């Protein structure tokens, strides 16, 4: 390790453990948010604020200030469905076999700890050699609403560049597919199931429509990000339970993985065209498709809500910020490949909507997110901290050179 001595190692490990020991399901991040704010203050951040959703934003001003880089990490995590299946207490933060175990260790409390300590290290050791601003944004409700809480951060702080701290296996990510949640409804007419001929079964209409979608939907494909997937994830009829009743409504949900430049209108039109085509063959078919909308309560009492549409984003490998980040990682002895995230992140707002140059980088691996006995390797935790230092230093050096 270039920067991390035994004292700093212990501090990073302890911060990671303490974050894990504070459960923080979406909407219940208050305790972990308070711990993060106090930790930032203890580490000497110049300013620590909370917004209406409960996002915690720490600021460090280097030298004369100037351009800003924001590190984004989400405080919430998915639930533990069955604690009895865990070998380790999911909220124990136990350290064993050079790993720290617990819900959120990988996704993504370990990298939040690494970010905070990286920013503090830079302030203590490099602030007289660098001009710029570092923001560490710890946001709420990412697991439910990718990019929505981050929108509040971006509007208030207007960062010039963003690093998403999701686990990346210490590789550098320059893009991701987006995600939309589509709701498909078919309509019928209720009747007693002993006389189905006088009704119109919405389930049967849905079944025919699903078959046609499977046959007719041809996903686009991106040479780097892959296919724009459309996958059905649930289906339900109404009334439910439908004892002796022909249902007059059937609703299906589709997960749609988006490629760059796929807009809401285009995504909906692809399904609407299939509905219209099938309607020509079966005039009794009545159906519609729309984007799901969600709302939830934040721990502050505010309501967060949005359409479930998170755009894809990608930057060219030779983009100056991608190259600056890569150079920064090389400068600390890492040799990262440049790839893309398989899942959706808060980058959907920063890069996908706000068009702020964005990369992703973090310790641990994507496949360890949301699993039983989730963990982060201590080595990855420390290397991530050094990586964040390297990226920040390289970014501000590049800015200075171009002035």
XYZ file of C-alpha atoms in Angstrom:
403
model
C 0.000 0.000 0.000
C 1.326 3.435 -0.942
C -0.650 5.581 1.487
C -2.302 3.319 4.027
C -0.399 2.591 7.231
C -1.648 0.341 10.006
C -3.434 3.200 11.793
C -5.374 4.259 8.705
C -6.148 0.628 7.902
C -7.705 0.152 11.317
C -9.769 3.326 10.894
C -11.144 2.257 7.509
C -11.962 -1.240 8.743
C -13.689 0.117 11.836
C -15.757 2.577 9.785
C -16.871 -0.233 7.474
C -17.855 -2.420 10.438
C -19.757 0.377 12.159
C -21.684 1.160 8.980
C -22.709 -2.500 8.649
C -23.814 -2.585 12.295
C -26.420 0.065 11.555
C -29.209 -1.499 9.476
C -30.415 0.899 6.798
C -33.197 -0.402 4.626
C -34.508 2.121 2.119
C -36.391 4.778 4.051
C -34.699 3.831 7.325
C -31.193 5.202 6.804
C -31.326 7.685 9.705
C -28.971 5.889 12.097
C -26.307 5.209 9.488
C -26.695 8.745 8.119
C -26.032 10.173 11.580
C -22.941 7.981 11.922
C -21.649 9.104 8.522
C -22.183 12.782 9.364
C -20.337 12.431 12.671
C -17.519 10.511 10.992
C -17.112 13.204 8.351
C -16.961 15.871 11.047
C -14.377 13.848 12.990
C -12.298 13.393 9.842
C -12.142 17.147 9.332
C -14.520 17.726 6.449
C -15.005 21.449 5.893
C -18.770 21.139 5.690
C -21.333 18.384 6.315
C -24.952 18.867 5.257
C -28.183 16.929 4.904
C -30.915 17.674 2.377
C -34.684 17.151 2.403
C -34.398 13.460 1.477
C -31.741 12.796 4.123
C -28.737 12.521 1.796
C -25.498 13.346 3.634
C -23.007 15.455 1.698
C -19.526 16.147 3.006
C -17.340 18.825 1.430
C -13.583 19.286 1.437
C -12.077 22.395 -0.146
C -8.505 22.064 -1.371
C -6.286 25.104 -1.881
C -8.195 27.799 -3.741
C -11.132 25.546 -4.579
C -12.379 25.425 -8.146
C -13.515 22.383 -10.116
C -15.315 19.677 -8.186
C -15.386 15.892 -8.131
C -18.217 14.052 -6.393
C -18.034 10.505 -5.042
C -21.481 8.902 -4.826
C -22.388 6.043 -2.494
C -25.796 4.851 -1.340
C -26.548 4.209 2.329
C -29.486 1.856 1.856
C -29.312 -1.892 1.327
C -31.671 -4.723 0.446
C -33.375 -6.737 3.167
C -32.114 -9.922 4.779
C -34.864 -12.372 3.853
C -33.797 -15.234 6.135
C -31.075 -14.493 8.739
C -30.958 -18.190 9.684
C -29.262 -18.918 6.366
C -26.363 -16.617 7.197
C -23.186 -18.039 8.707
C -22.448 -14.606 10.161
C -24.715 -12.047 11.794
C -25.825 -9.908 8.824
C -25.461 -6.811 10.981
C -22.438 -7.903 12.976
C -19.651 -6.572 10.772
C -17.546 -9.574 11.788
C -13.971 -9.670 10.512
C -12.729 -13.141 9.604
C -10.524 -14.658 6.896
C -9.410 -11.159 5.861
C -13.016 -10.282 5.089
C -15.698 -8.143 6.694
C -19.111 -9.836 6.617
C -22.539 -8.249 6.686
C -25.419 -6.860 4.693
C -24.173 -3.898 2.699
C -20.485 -4.780 3.040
C -20.150 -4.897 -0.755
C -23.232 -2.902 -1.720
C -21.970 -0.506 -0.639
C -20.927 0.503 2.849
C -17.341 -0.662 2.425
C -16.774 1.782 -0.405
C -18.459 4.609 1.513
C -15.904 4.052 4.276
C -13.109 4.037 1.689
C -14.375 7.284 0.122
C -14.586 9.178 3.394
C -11.094 8.210 4.470
C -9.652 8.888 1.020
C -11.044 12.415 1.089
C -9.690 12.974 4.598
C -6.241 11.692 3.565
C -6.162 14.084 0.621
C -7.085 17.015 2.859
C -4.419 16.163 5.419
C -1.628 15.440 2.963
C -2.281 17.117 -0.380
C -4.478 20.145 0.180
C -1.577 22.589 -0.221
C -0.639 21.055 -3.568
C -4.099 20.821 -5.158
C -6.888 23.270 -5.947
C -10.405 21.854 -6.094
C -13.461 20.619 -4.211
C -14.297 17.076 -3.147
C -17.861 16.052 -2.376
C -18.740 12.750 -0.721
C -22.457 12.149 -1.270
C -24.087 9.352 0.727
C -27.589 8.998 -0.643
C -30.864 7.333 0.264
C -33.264 5.044 -1.590
C -30.918 3.893 -4.381
C -32.153 0.317 -4.133
C -35.671 1.495 -5.016
C -35.075 4.590 -7.142
C -31.757 4.652 -8.984
C -30.673 8.250 -9.508
C -33.653 9.994 -7.913
C -32.051 11.060 -4.625
C -28.823 11.787 -6.512
C -30.742 14.300 -8.607
C -31.222 16.379 -5.471
C -27.469 16.231 -4.782
C -26.501 17.206 -8.322
C -28.878 20.151 -8.417
C -27.633 21.503 -5.086
C -23.883 20.980 -5.579
C -23.416 20.965 -9.369
C -20.349 18.690 -9.528
C -18.121 18.828 -12.592
C -17.326 15.115 -12.473
C -18.705 12.065 -10.650
C -17.327 8.741 -9.439
C -19.936 6.085 -8.656
C -18.546 3.949 -5.824
C -20.493 0.764 -6.552
C -18.440 -2.458 -6.430
C -16.464 -2.897 -9.632
C -13.807 -5.446 -8.716
C -11.360 -2.502 -8.766
C -11.929 -2.151 -12.515
C -12.934 1.160 -14.051
C -16.485 1.405 -15.368
C -17.357 3.779 -18.193
C -21.027 2.970 -18.605
C -24.033 0.815 -17.830
C -27.358 -0.210 -19.268
C -30.345 1.661 -17.905
C -33.538 0.211 -16.468
C -37.235 0.792 -16.984
C -40.177 -0.921 -15.340
C -43.035 -1.368 -17.787
C -46.587 -2.210 -16.751
C -48.762 -3.994 -19.296
C -52.515 -4.256 -18.742
C -55.207 -6.140 -20.600
C -58.931 -5.575 -20.049
C -61.913 -7.879 -20.204
C -65.415 -8.303 -18.866
C -66.396 -10.064 -15.651
C -68.753 -13.019 -15.650
C -69.391 -16.084 -13.571
C -66.804 -18.693 -14.490
C -69.600 -21.204 -15.076
C -70.700 -18.993 -17.993
C -67.361 -17.679 -19.342
C -68.772 -17.099 -22.839
C -70.644 -13.987 -21.687
C -67.504 -12.462 -20.257
C -64.050 -11.653 -21.637
C -61.100 -13.189 -19.820
C -58.324 -10.630 -19.373
C -55.818 -13.388 -18.504
C -56.319 -15.084 -21.870
C -55.812 -11.766 -23.629
C -52.641 -11.216 -21.631
C -51.408 -14.723 -22.441
C -51.754 -14.087 -26.171
C -50.065 -10.704 -25.831
C -47.124 -12.122 -23.882
C -46.594 -14.775 -26.560
C -46.654 -12.103 -29.269
C -44.196 -9.912 -27.382
C -41.815 -12.853 -26.975
C -42.043 -13.466 -30.704
C -42.022 -9.921 -32.044
C -39.826 -7.884 -29.701
C -36.335 -7.683 -31.162
C -33.919 -6.055 -28.735
C -31.356 -3.609 -29.936
C -27.760 -4.483 -29.197
C -24.820 -2.312 -28.229
C -21.315 -3.459 -29.110
C -20.093 -2.709 -25.560
C -23.135 -2.839 -23.245
C -24.920 -5.800 -24.818
C -28.648 -6.317 -25.472
C -31.618 -4.204 -24.449
C -33.404 -6.894 -22.468
C -37.181 -7.172 -21.963
C -38.135 -9.738 -19.311
C -41.479 -10.373 -17.627
C -41.138 -10.405 -13.830
C -44.669 -10.739 -12.448
C -48.302 -11.149 -13.435
C -51.580 -10.829 -11.520
C -55.291 -10.703 -12.373
C -58.197 -8.848 -10.829
C -60.303 -9.638 -8.965
C -57.818 -11.707 -6.986
C -58.455 -14.279 -5.663
C -60.811 -14.850 -8.532
C -63.122 -17.508 -7.115
C -65.724 -18.278 -9.811
C -65.094 -14.938 -11.515
C -63.785 -14.303 -15.017
C -61.180 -11.556 -14.465
C -61.653 -8.206 -16.166
C -58.093 -7.030 -15.593
C -54.674 -8.634 -15.922
C -51.461 -6.778 -15.152
C -47.914 -7.866 -16.008
C -44.641 -6.158 -15.163
C -41.606 -6.175 -17.412
C -38.019 -5.320 -16.579
C -36.516 -3.466 -19.533
C -32.753 -2.985 -19.688
C -32.015 0.137 -21.704
C -29.273 1.056 -24.140
C -27.873 4.565 -24.717
C -30.285 7.079 -26.228
C -33.394 4.919 -25.699
C -36.062 7.406 -24.625
C -39.316 6.755 -22.765
C -41.429 7.306 -25.880
C -39.471 4.795 -27.942
C -39.514 2.140 -25.222
C -43.291 2.401 -24.837
C -43.887 2.575 -28.588
C -42.160 -0.770 -29.112
C -44.847 -2.479 -27.024
C -47.688 -0.284 -28.265
C -46.882 -1.343 -31.839
C -47.180 -5.005 -30.839
C -50.515 -4.309 -29.107
C -51.820 -2.559 -32.225
C -50.653 -5.376 -34.468
C -52.385 -7.992 -32.340
C -55.517 -5.863 -32.122
C -55.868 -6.094 -35.911
C -56.024 -9.886 -35.575
C -58.203 -9.782 -32.436
C -60.410 -6.672 -32.196
C -61.577 -7.759 -28.728
C -58.074 -7.120 -27.357
C -57.868 -3.964 -25.278
C -54.519 -3.239 -23.656
C -52.125 -0.481 -22.681
C -48.527 -0.149 -21.529
C -47.074 2.519 -19.286
C -44.100 3.216 -17.042
C -44.455 2.190 -13.441
C -44.310 4.998 -10.911
C -43.204 4.623 -7.348
C -43.192 6.676 -4.196
C -41.759 6.086 -0.753
C -41.219 7.897 2.506
C -37.731 9.070 3.402
C -36.516 8.958 6.993
C -36.809 12.762 7.028
C -40.543 12.489 6.368
C -40.226 13.730 2.787
C -41.735 11.715 -0.044
C -39.513 10.549 -2.869
C -41.263 9.577 -6.077
C -40.503 9.069 -9.737
C -41.237 7.133 -12.871
C -39.158 3.982 -12.962
C -37.001 4.995 -15.891
C -33.243 5.207 -15.369
C -31.341 5.904 -18.613
C -28.258 4.090 -19.826
C -24.975 5.954 -20.152
C -21.551 5.411 -21.658
C -18.374 7.384 -22.219
C -15.707 6.699 -24.774
C -12.625 5.001 -23.393
C -10.593 8.009 -24.521
C -12.826 10.572 -22.786
C -10.540 12.894 -20.761
C -12.203 12.010 -17.438
C -12.055 8.270 -18.116
C -8.390 8.642 -18.958
C -7.723 10.829 -15.907
C -9.332 8.225 -13.664
C -7.371 5.441 -15.332
C -4.120 7.375 -14.961
C -4.919 7.950 -11.291
C -5.394 4.243 -10.671
C -2.167 3.408 -12.495
C -0.373 5.986 -10.337
C -1.199 3.999 -7.189
C 0.020 0.735 -8.640
C -3.308 -0.662 -9.855
C -3.831 -2.043 -13.346
C -7.566 -1.751 -13.934
C -9.332 -2.947 -17.036
C -11.993 -0.603 -18.403
C -15.437 -2.166 -18.615
C -19.084 -1.465 -17.698
C -21.504 -2.207 -14.875
C -23.939 -5.074 -15.354
C -26.499 -3.446 -13.044
C -28.071 -0.010 -12.783
C -26.571 2.740 -10.586
C -27.057 6.367 -9.619
C -25.015 7.135 -12.724
C -28.358 6.970 -14.539
C -29.013 10.476 -13.292
C -25.537 12.001 -13.211
C -24.467 10.723 -16.634
C -27.734 9.527 -18.195
C -29.829 12.631 -17.517
C -27.573 15.445 -16.304
C -24.750 14.528 -18.730
C -22.061 14.973 -16.066
C -18.905 13.003 -16.977
C -19.033 9.904 -14.789
C -17.075 6.729 -14.108
C -17.581 3.871 -11.679
C -14.981 2.346 -9.393
C -15.107 0.433 -6.127
C -13.832 -2.469 -4.102
C -15.456 -5.919 -4.078
C -17.420 -7.542 -6.890
C -20.853 -7.018 -8.393
C -21.764 -10.674 -7.870
C -21.401 -10.290 -4.085
C -24.169 -7.685 -3.899
C -27.438 -8.828 -2.244
C -26.173 -12.351 -1.480
C -26.301 -14.377 1.743
C -23.066 -13.921 3.740
C -22.224 -10.776 1.802
C -18.673 -9.602 2.460
C -15.877 -7.346 1.284
C -12.234 -8.354 1.207
C -10.190 -6.093 3.479
C -7.577 -5.835 0.727
C -10.236 -4.529 -1.665
C -11.449 -2.056 0.945
C -7.964 -0.597 1.323
C -7.164 -0.672 -2.391
C -10.428 1.143 -3.098
C -9.375 3.890 -0.698
C -6.052 4.237 -2.490
C -7.842 4.173 -5.832
C -10.063 7.073 -4.797
C -6.981 9.015 -3.729
C -5.316 8.289 -7.066
C -8.378 9.275 -9.124
C -8.829 12.539 -7.199
C -5.176 13.523 -7.431
C -5.022 12.734 -11.154
C -8.234 14.624 -11.868
C -7.122 17.839 -10.189
C -3.624 17.617 -11.674
C -5.162 17.317 -15.136
C -7.394 20.332 -14.487
C -4.342 22.338 -13.374
C -2.374 21.340 -16.467
C -5.166 22.488 -18.783
C -5.489 25.936 -17.243
